[in-house]
PDB file of C-alpha atoms in Angstrom:
ATOM      1  CA  MET A  29       8.915 -10.761  26.239  1.00  0.00           C
ATOM      2  CA  TYR A  30       7.265  -9.210  23.050  1.00  0.00           C
ATOM      3  CA  ARG A  31       4.574  -9.223  20.841  1.00  0.00           C
ATOM      4  CA  LYS A  32       4.923 -10.948  17.131  1.00  0.00           C
ATOM      5  CA  THR A  33       2.006  -9.947  14.465  1.00  0.00           C
ATOM      6  CA  GLU A  34       2.404 -12.183  11.334  1.00  0.00           C
ATOM      7  CA  TYR A  35       0.308 -11.134   8.024  1.00  0.00           C
ATOM      8  CA  ARG A  36       0.588 -13.903   5.334  1.00  0.00           C
ATOM      9  CA  PHE A  37      -0.300 -13.442   1.831  1.00  0.00           C
ATOM     10  CA  PRO A  38       0.412 -15.354  -1.398  1.00  0.00           C
ATOM     11  CA  GLY A  39       4.002 -14.380  -1.988  1.00  0.00           C
ATOM     12  CA  ALA A  40       4.759 -12.363   1.447  1.00  0.00           C
ATOM     13  CA  ILE A  41       4.736 -12.636   5.188  1.00  0.00           C
ATOM     14  CA  GLU A  42       4.809  -9.399   6.898  1.00  0.00           C
ATOM     15  CA  ILE A  43       6.103  -9.641  10.409  1.00  0.00           C
ATOM     16  CA  GLU A  44       5.397  -6.600  12.952  1.00  0.00           C
ATOM     17  CA  GLU A  45       7.379  -7.147  16.432  1.00  0.00           C
ATOM     18  CA  TYR A  46       7.709  -4.895  19.277  1.00  0.00           C
ATOM     19  CA  HIS A  47       8.163  -4.182  22.910  1.00  0.00           C
ATOM     20  CA  SER A  48       5.476  -2.415  25.603  1.00  0.00           C
ATOM     21  CA  ALA A  49       4.818  -2.038  29.212  1.00  0.00           C
ATOM     22  CA  ARG A  50       2.183  -4.925  29.647  1.00  0.00           C
ATOM     23  CA  TYR A  51       4.678  -7.694  28.449  1.00  0.00           C
ATOM     24  CA  GLY A  52       7.599  -6.162  29.578  1.00  0.00           C
ATOM     25  CA  ALA A  53      11.105  -6.118  28.512  1.00  0.00           C
ATOM     26  CA  PRO A  54      13.509  -7.264  30.940  1.00  0.00           C
ATOM     27  CA  GLY A  55      17.019  -6.232  29.653  1.00  0.00           C
ATOM     28  CA  GLU A  56      15.824  -3.166  27.417  1.00  0.00           C
ATOM     29  CA  LYS A  57      16.554   0.569  27.936  1.00  0.00           C
ATOM     30  CA  ARG A  58      13.195   2.248  27.657  1.00  0.00           C
ATOM     31  CA  GLN A  59      13.897   5.833  26.051  1.00  0.00           C
ATOM     32  CA  PRO A  60      11.637   8.514  27.563  1.00  0.00           C
ATOM     33  CA  LYS A  61       8.227   8.939  26.510  1.00  0.00           C
ATOM     34  CA  ARG A  62       7.534  11.644  24.315  1.00  0.00           C
ATOM     35  CA  LYS A  63       4.447  13.868  22.993  1.00  0.00           C
ATOM     36  CA  PRO A  64       4.574  12.602  19.112  1.00  0.00           C
ATOM     37  CA  THR A  65       5.301  16.165  17.273  1.00  0.00           C
ATOM     38  CA  ALA A  66       3.582  17.198  13.926  1.00  0.00           C
ATOM     39  CA  GLU A  67       5.908  15.539  12.146  1.00  0.00           C
ATOM     40  CA  GLN A  68       6.485  12.600  13.514  1.00  0.00           C
ATOM     41  CA  MET A  69       2.413  12.558  13.366  1.00  0.00           C
ATOM     42  CA  ALA A  70       2.221  12.903   9.847  1.00  0.00           C
ATOM     43  CA  ALA A  71       5.051  10.228   9.515  1.00  0.00           C
ATOM     44  CA  ALA A  72       3.122   7.693  11.240  1.00  0.00           C
ATOM     45  CA  ASN A  73      -0.092   8.308   9.959  1.00  0.00           C
ATOM     46  CA  GLN A  74       2.137   7.806   6.636  1.00  0.00           C
ATOM     47  CA  ARG A  75       3.345   4.604   7.177  1.00  0.00           C
ATOM     48  CA  THR A  76       0.082   3.083   8.236  1.00  0.00           C
ATOM     49  CA  ARG A  77      -1.317   4.176   4.985  1.00  0.00           C
ATOM     50  CA  GLU A  78       1.574   2.395   3.430  1.00  0.00           C
ATOM     51  CA  LYS A  79       1.016  -0.170   5.033  1.00  0.00           C
ATOM     52  CA  THR A  80      -2.798  -0.551   4.439  1.00  0.00           C
ATOM     53  CA  CYS A  81      -2.472  -0.166   1.000  1.00  0.00           C
ATOM     54  CA  ARG A  82       0.500  -2.762   0.743  1.00  0.00           C
ATOM     55  CA  ARG A  83      -1.662  -5.316   2.280  1.00  0.00           C
ATOM     56  CA  LYS A  84      -4.818  -4.755   0.065  1.00  0.00           C
ATOM     57  CA  LEU A  85      -2.379  -4.858  -3.129  1.00  0.00           C
ATOM     58  CA  ARG A  86      -0.885  -8.469  -1.234  1.00  0.00           C
ATOM     59  CA  ALA A  87      -4.273  -9.757  -0.638  1.00  0.00           C
ATOM     60  CA  ASN A  88      -6.353  -8.718  -4.289  1.00  0.00           C
ATOM     61  CA  PHE A  89      -3.786  -7.925  -6.745  1.00  0.00           C
ATOM     62  CA  ARG A  90      -1.699 -10.118  -8.976  1.00  0.00           C
ATOM     63  CA  GLU A  91       1.760  -9.495 -11.532  1.00  0.00           C
ATOM     64  CA  ASP A  92      -0.381  -9.244 -14.400  1.00  0.00           C
ATOM     65  CA  ASP A  93      -3.103  -6.676 -13.251  1.00  0.00           C
ATOM     66  CA  TYR A  94      -3.358  -2.746 -14.611  1.00  0.00           C
ATOM     67  CA  LEU A  95      -1.244   0.087 -13.012  1.00  0.00           C
ATOM     68  CA  ILE A  96      -2.925   2.660 -15.256  1.00  0.00           C
ATOM     69  CA  THR A  97      -2.210   6.663 -15.804  1.00  0.00           C
ATOM     70  CA  LEU A  98      -4.809   8.593 -16.177  1.00  0.00           C
ATOM     71  CA  THR A  99      -3.844  11.890 -17.545  1.00  0.00           C
ATOM     72  CA  TYR A 100      -6.105  15.261 -18.001  1.00  0.00           C
ATOM     73  CA  ARG A 101      -6.148  17.899 -21.372  1.00  0.00           C
ATOM     74  CA  LYS A 102      -5.102  21.066 -20.336  1.00  0.00           C
ATOM     75  CA  GLU A 103      -8.071  22.604 -21.455  1.00  0.00           C
ATOM     76  CA  GLU A 104     -10.096  19.363 -19.639  1.00  0.00           C
ATOM     77  CA  ARG A 105      -8.514  19.817 -16.107  1.00  0.00           C
ATOM     78  CA  PRO A 106     -10.513  19.741 -12.888  1.00  0.00           C
ATOM     79  CA  PRO A 107     -10.574  23.104 -11.072  1.00  0.00           C
ATOM     80  CA  ASP A 108     -10.677  21.609  -8.360  1.00  0.00           C
ATOM     81  CA  MET A 109     -10.218  18.164  -5.981  1.00  0.00           C
ATOM     82  CA  GLU A 110     -13.931  17.536  -5.936  1.00  0.00           C
ATOM     83  CA  GLN A 111     -14.531  17.373  -9.456  1.00  0.00           C
ATOM     84  CA  ALA A 112     -11.526  14.964  -9.878  1.00  0.00           C
ATOM     85  CA  LYS A 113     -13.009  12.793  -7.960  1.00  0.00           C
ATOM     86  CA  LYS A 114     -16.605  12.866  -9.373  1.00  0.00           C
ATOM     87  CA  ASP A 115     -14.017  12.021 -12.818  1.00  0.00           C
ATOM     88  CA  LEU A 116     -12.739   9.388 -11.442  1.00  0.00           C
ATOM     89  CA  GLN A 117     -16.260   7.657  -9.756  1.00  0.00           C
ATOM     90  CA  LYS A 118     -17.706   8.186 -13.109  1.00  0.00           C
ATOM     91  CA  LEU A 119     -15.281   6.579 -15.266  1.00  0.00           C
ATOM     92  CA  LEU A 120     -15.583   3.705 -11.974  1.00  0.00           C
ATOM     93  CA  ARG A 121     -19.472   3.295 -12.618  1.00  0.00           C
ATOM     94  CA  LYS A 122     -18.957   2.698 -16.137  1.00  0.00           C
ATOM     95  CA  LEU A 123     -16.011   0.222 -15.716  1.00  0.00           C
ATOM     96  CA  ARG A 124     -17.904  -1.860 -12.711  1.00  0.00           C
ATOM     97  CA  ASP A 125     -21.114  -2.215 -15.651  1.00  0.00           C
ATOM     98  CA  GLY A 126     -17.709  -3.067 -18.410  1.00  0.00           C
ATOM     99  CA  TYR A 127     -16.302  -5.675 -15.765  1.00  0.00           C
ATOM    100  CA  ARG A 128     -19.623  -7.047 -15.174  1.00  0.00           C
ATOM    101  CA  LYS A 129     -20.675  -7.978 -18.654  1.00  0.00           C
ATOM    102  CA  ARG A 130     -17.410  -9.670 -18.523  1.00  0.00           C
ATOM    103  CA  GLY A 131     -18.212 -11.765 -15.549  1.00  0.00           C
ATOM    104  CA  GLU A 132     -15.579 -10.167 -13.059  1.00  0.00           C
ATOM    105  CA  ALA A 133     -16.019  -7.804 -10.154  1.00  0.00           C
ATOM    106  CA  LEU A 134     -14.069  -4.527 -10.391  1.00  0.00           C
ATOM    107  CA  LYS A 135     -11.561  -4.037  -7.715  1.00  0.00           C
ATOM    108  CA  TRP A 136      -9.617  -0.855  -7.221  1.00  0.00           C
ATOM    109  CA  ILE A 137      -6.982   1.429  -5.500  1.00  0.00           C
ATOM    110  CA  ALA A 138      -6.193   5.103  -6.805  1.00  0.00           C
ATOM    111  CA  ASN A 139      -4.309   8.166  -6.193  1.00  0.00           C
ATOM    112  CA  ILE A 140      -5.347  11.232  -7.760  1.00  0.00           C
ATOM    113  CA  GLU A 141      -3.071  14.206  -7.898  1.00  0.00           C
ATOM    114  CA  CYS A 142      -2.165  17.824  -8.854  1.00  0.00           C
ATOM    115  CA  GLY A 143       1.597  18.843  -9.738  1.00  0.00           C
ATOM    116  CA  THR A 144       2.573  21.918  -8.211  1.00  0.00           C
ATOM    117  CA  ARG A 145       2.186  23.416 -11.908  1.00  0.00           C
ATOM    118  CA  GLY A 146      -1.493  22.803 -11.979  1.00  0.00           C
ATOM    119  CA  ALA A 147      -1.151  19.202 -13.883  1.00  0.00           C
ATOM    120  CA  TRP A 148      -4.035  16.710 -12.819  1.00  0.00           C
ATOM    121  CA  HIS A 149      -3.511  13.253 -13.378  1.00  0.00           C
ATOM    122  CA  VAL A 150      -4.843   9.640 -11.332  1.00  0.00           C
ATOM    123  CA  HIS A 151      -2.735   6.520 -10.458  1.00  0.00           C
ATOM    124  CA  LEU A 152      -5.305   3.281 -10.526  1.00  0.00           C
ATOM    125  CA  VAL A 153      -4.673  -0.355 -10.002  1.00  0.00           C
ATOM    126  CA  THR A 154      -7.419  -2.263 -11.042  1.00  0.00           C
ATOM    127  CA  ASN A 155      -7.626  -6.237 -11.715  1.00  0.00           C
ATOM    128  CA  ARG A 156      -6.957  -7.680 -14.995  1.00  0.00           C
ATOM    129  CA  VAL A 157     -10.183  -8.417 -17.379  1.00  0.00           C
ATOM    130  CA  ARG A 158     -10.237  -9.580 -20.544  1.00  0.00           C
ATOM    131  CA  ASP A 159     -10.014  -6.302 -23.090  1.00  0.00           C
ATOM    132  CA  GLY A 160      -9.786  -4.099 -20.390  1.00  0.00           C
ATOM    133  CA  ASP A 161      -7.044  -2.106 -21.688  1.00  0.00           C
ATOM    134  CA  ALA A 162      -9.230  -1.115 -24.220  1.00  0.00           C
ATOM    135  CA  LEU A 163     -12.617  -0.480 -21.896  1.00  0.00           C
ATOM    136  CA  ILE A 164     -10.243   2.176 -20.025  1.00  0.00           C
ATOM    137  CA  SER A 165      -8.724   3.637 -22.542  1.00  0.00           C
ATOM    138  CA  ARG A 166     -12.590   3.972 -24.550  1.00  0.00           C
ATOM    139  CA  LEU A 167     -14.253   5.238 -21.282  1.00  0.00           C
ATOM    140  CA  TRP A 168     -11.628   7.763 -20.011  1.00  0.00           C
ATOM    141  CA  GLN A 169     -12.377  10.890 -21.999  1.00  0.00           C
ATOM    142  CA  PHE A 170     -10.460  13.703 -20.847  1.00  0.00           C
ATOM    143  CA  GLY A 171      -6.751  12.588 -21.758  1.00  0.00           C
ATOM    144  CA  ARG A 172      -4.542   9.753 -22.511  1.00  0.00           C
ATOM    145  CA  VAL A 173      -4.673   6.546 -20.577  1.00  0.00           C
ATOM    146  CA  SER A 174      -1.020   5.037 -19.754  1.00  0.00           C
ATOM    147  CA  LEU A 175      -1.379   1.669 -18.901  1.00  0.00           C
ATOM    148  CA  GLN A 176       1.026  -1.141 -17.441  1.00  0.00           C
ATOM    149  CA  LEU A 177       1.638  -4.526 -15.663  1.00  0.00           C
ATOM    150  CA  ILE A 178       1.489  -3.660 -11.930  1.00  0.00           C
ATOM    151  CA  TYR A 179       5.165  -5.103  -9.910  1.00  0.00           C
ATOM    152  CA  GLU A 180       6.138  -8.231  -9.039  1.00  0.00           C
ATOM    153  CA  GLN A 181       3.757  -9.582  -6.258  1.00  0.00           C
ATOM    154  CA  GLY A 182       6.391  -9.679  -3.577  1.00  0.00           C
ATOM    155  CA  LYS A 183       7.759  -5.958  -4.533  1.00  0.00           C
ATOM    156  CA  CYS A 184       4.308  -3.898  -3.600  1.00  0.00           C
ATOM    157  CA  HIS A 185       5.956  -1.875  -1.030  1.00  0.00           C
ATOM    158  CA  LYS A 186       7.663   0.167  -3.558  1.00  0.00           C
ATOM    159  CA  LEU A 187       4.157   0.274  -5.011  1.00  0.00           C
ATOM    160  CA  ALA A 188       2.021   0.823  -2.205  1.00  0.00           C
ATOM    161  CA  ARG A 189       4.657   3.871  -1.429  1.00  0.00           C
ATOM    162  CA  TYR A 190       4.049   5.078  -5.303  1.00  0.00           C
ATOM    163  CA  MET A 191       0.117   4.941  -4.936  1.00  0.00           C
ATOM    164  CA  THR A 192       0.236   6.608  -1.253  1.00  0.00           C
ATOM    165  CA  LYS A 193       2.065   9.642  -2.406  1.00  0.00           C
ATOM    166  CA  THR A 194       1.363  13.326  -0.657  1.00  0.00           C
ATOM    167  CA  PRO A 195       2.165  16.750  -1.186  1.00  0.00           C
ATOM    168  CA  ARG A 196       4.808  15.755   2.238  1.00  0.00           C
ATOM    169  CA  THR A 197       6.265  12.721   0.618  1.00  0.00           C
ATOM    170  CA  ASP A 198       6.747  14.359  -2.878  1.00  0.00           C
ATOM    171  CA  PRO A 199       7.382  17.978  -3.141  1.00  0.00           C
ATOM    172  CA  ARG A 200       6.299  17.797  -7.078  1.00  0.00           C
ATOM    173  CA  LEU A 201       2.530  17.403  -5.878  1.00  0.00           C
ATOM    174  CA  ARG A 202       0.432  20.593  -4.455  1.00  0.00           C
ATOM    175  CA  GLU A 203      -2.243  17.849  -3.185  1.00  0.00           C
ATOM    176  CA  ALA A 204      -3.137  14.446  -2.968  1.00  0.00           C
ATOM    177  CA  HIS A 205      -6.062  11.890  -2.328  1.00  0.00           C
ATOM    178  CA  TYR A 206      -6.281   8.372  -1.974  1.00  0.00           C
ATOM    179  CA  MET A 207      -8.957   6.267  -2.068  1.00  0.00           C
ATOM    180  CA  SER A 208     -10.249   2.321  -2.459  1.00  0.00           C
ATOM    181  CA  SER A 209     -12.692  -0.057  -3.287  1.00  0.00           C
ATOM    182  CA  ARG A 210     -14.438  -1.379  -0.460  1.00  0.00           C
ATOM    183  CA  ASN A 211     -13.663  -5.248  -1.804  1.00  0.00           C
ATOM    184  CA  LEU A 212     -10.170  -5.327  -0.589  1.00  0.00           C
ATOM    185  CA  PRO A 213     -10.510  -8.340   1.931  1.00  0.00           C
ATOM    186  CA  VAL A 214      -6.973  -8.532   4.014  1.00  0.00           C
ATOM    187  CA  PRO A 215      -6.526 -11.442   6.020  1.00  0.00           C
ATOM    188  CA  LYS A 216      -6.050 -11.198  10.045  1.00  0.00           C
ATOM    189  CA  PRO A 217      -2.849 -11.741  11.140  1.00  0.00           C
ATOM    190  CA  LYS A 218      -1.840 -14.035  13.712  1.00  0.00           C
ATOM    191  CA  LYS A 219      -0.954 -12.482  16.516  1.00  0.00           C
ATOM    192  CA  LYS A 220       1.532 -14.130  19.886  1.00  0.00           C
ATOM    193  CA  VAL A 221       3.918 -13.423  22.780  1.00  0.00           C
ATOM    194  CA  ILE A 222       7.709 -14.608  22.479  1.00  0.00           C
ATOM    195  CA  ARG A 223       9.047 -15.097  25.493  1.00  0.00           C
ATOM    196  CA  TRP A 224      12.608 -13.707  25.033  1.00  0.00           C
ATOM    197  CA  LYS A 225      14.264 -10.748  26.779  1.00  0.00           C
ATOM    198  CA  SER A 226      15.547  -9.145  22.921  1.00  0.00           C
ATOM    199  CA  PHE A 227      14.564  -9.718  19.597  1.00  0.00           C
ATOM    200  CA  ARG A 228      15.232 -13.187  18.241  1.00  0.00           C
ATOM    201  CA  ARG A 229      17.647 -13.837  14.999  1.00  0.00           C
ATOM    202  CA  ILE A 230      15.405 -13.509  12.142  1.00  0.00           C
ATOM    203  CA  SER A 231      15.343 -16.428  10.363  1.00  0.00           C
ATOM    204  CA  PRO A 232      13.017 -17.069   7.061  1.00  0.00           C
ATOM    205  CA  PRO A 233      11.204 -20.413   6.459  1.00  0.00           C
ATOM    206  CA  LYS A 234      12.305 -22.928   3.792  1.00  0.00           C
ATOM    207  CA  GLY A 235      11.752 -21.255   0.228  1.00  0.00           C
ATOM    208  CA  TRP A 236      11.350 -17.781   1.566  1.00  0.00           C
ATOM    209  CA  TYR A 237      13.851 -15.048   2.124  1.00  0.00           C
ATOM    210  CA  LEU A 238      14.341 -11.626   3.609  1.00  0.00           C
ATOM    211  CA  ASP A 239      13.521  -8.549   1.339  1.00  0.00           C
ATOM    212  CA  LYS A 240      16.079  -6.452   2.720  1.00  0.00           C
ATOM    213  CA  GLU A 241      14.193  -3.189   1.566  1.00  0.00           C
ATOM    214  CA  THR A 242      11.555  -3.877   3.973  1.00  0.00           C
ATOM    215  CA  TYR A 243      13.436  -4.039   7.306  1.00  0.00           C
ATOM    216  CA  PHE A 244      12.805  -0.775   9.488  1.00  0.00           C
ATOM    217  CA  GLU A 245      13.576  -1.105  13.480  1.00  0.00           C
ATOM    218  CA  GLY A 246      13.614   1.818  15.596  1.00  0.00           C
ATOM    219  CA  VAL A 247      11.953   3.239  18.979  1.00  0.00           C
ATOM    220  CA  ASN A 248       8.286   4.228  19.322  1.00  0.00           C
ATOM    221  CA  PRO A 249       8.417   7.721  20.201  1.00  0.00           C
ATOM    222  CA  VAL A 250       4.764   7.305  22.420  1.00  0.00           C
ATOM    223  CA  THR A 251       6.135   4.063  24.131  1.00  0.00           C
ATOM    224  CA  GLY A 252       9.406   4.488  24.219  1.00  0.00           C
ATOM    225  CA  TYR A 253       9.973   0.512  23.459  1.00  0.00           C
ATOM    226  CA  ARG A 254      11.820  -0.434  20.487  1.00  0.00           C
ATOM    227  CA  CYS A 255       9.871  -2.325  17.572  1.00  0.00           C
ATOM    228  CA  ARG A 256      10.652  -3.592  14.300  1.00  0.00           C
ATOM    229  CA  SER A 257       9.446  -4.916  10.988  1.00  0.00           C
ATOM    230  CA  TYR A 258      10.206  -7.125   7.892  1.00  0.00           C
ATOM    231  CA  THR A 259       8.894  -9.069   4.791  1.00  0.00           C
ATOM    232  CA  PHE A 260       9.529 -12.730   3.918  1.00  0.00           C
ATOM    233  CA  LEU A 261       9.289 -13.006   0.067  1.00  0.00           C
ATOM    234  CA  ARG A 262       8.642 -16.893  -1.532  1.00  0.00           C
ATOM    235  CA  CYS A 263      11.798 -17.621  -3.450  1.00  0.00           C
ATOM    236  CA  ARG A 264      10.609 -17.549  -7.400  1.00  0.00           C
ATOM    237  CA  ARG A 265      10.850 -20.857  -9.444  1.00  0.00           C
ATOM    238  CA  ASP A 266      11.971 -20.380 -13.131  1.00  0.00           C
TER     239      ASP A 266
END
């Protein structure tokens, strides 16, 4: 038997499956349990960060929402991360007021980054609002604002990876800090036990397809049991 966890979003279904000692794994050869190395723990923490960000994106944002890059003029660069956080929080407070006047609540995800050469910038995802591009451009006083629409709803795994970059995942960075607003609920998953000896063949529901880029299968170094994860995307209707 193995455990299956399923998260449902408007354009995607995320699935995680794993064997464990609790449910048993007849026919599964268990790998030796090992204490995770620092590198394995860092990789696991990054996967969790990406997963959390991806689910917030899928549950709360749509194709036409904003992906914004805020840059600093050289003479306006902050001396450290603490000042960069204060600059962003000041912008977000003003944005909340602007969104409220337009009858909307601001939702956001951000990653503050500093390159190895000392150039600071912020990647920011926000929900779309009337005249939002003009509002953001007017409120950011430290440099340029580059605005585009976020990726296709179903492809949020790429955007989540982009929004959670760290010096470990991107050697061009010296430091980075990921953060998000609190009003980004994620639906609770459906959990069940599958009474099969090994993982069943993947079969997308009608109207959905397997996103092969999201497929992962491996062995949990802590439990020694196999695990896998993958995502179904809704077929687009042109």
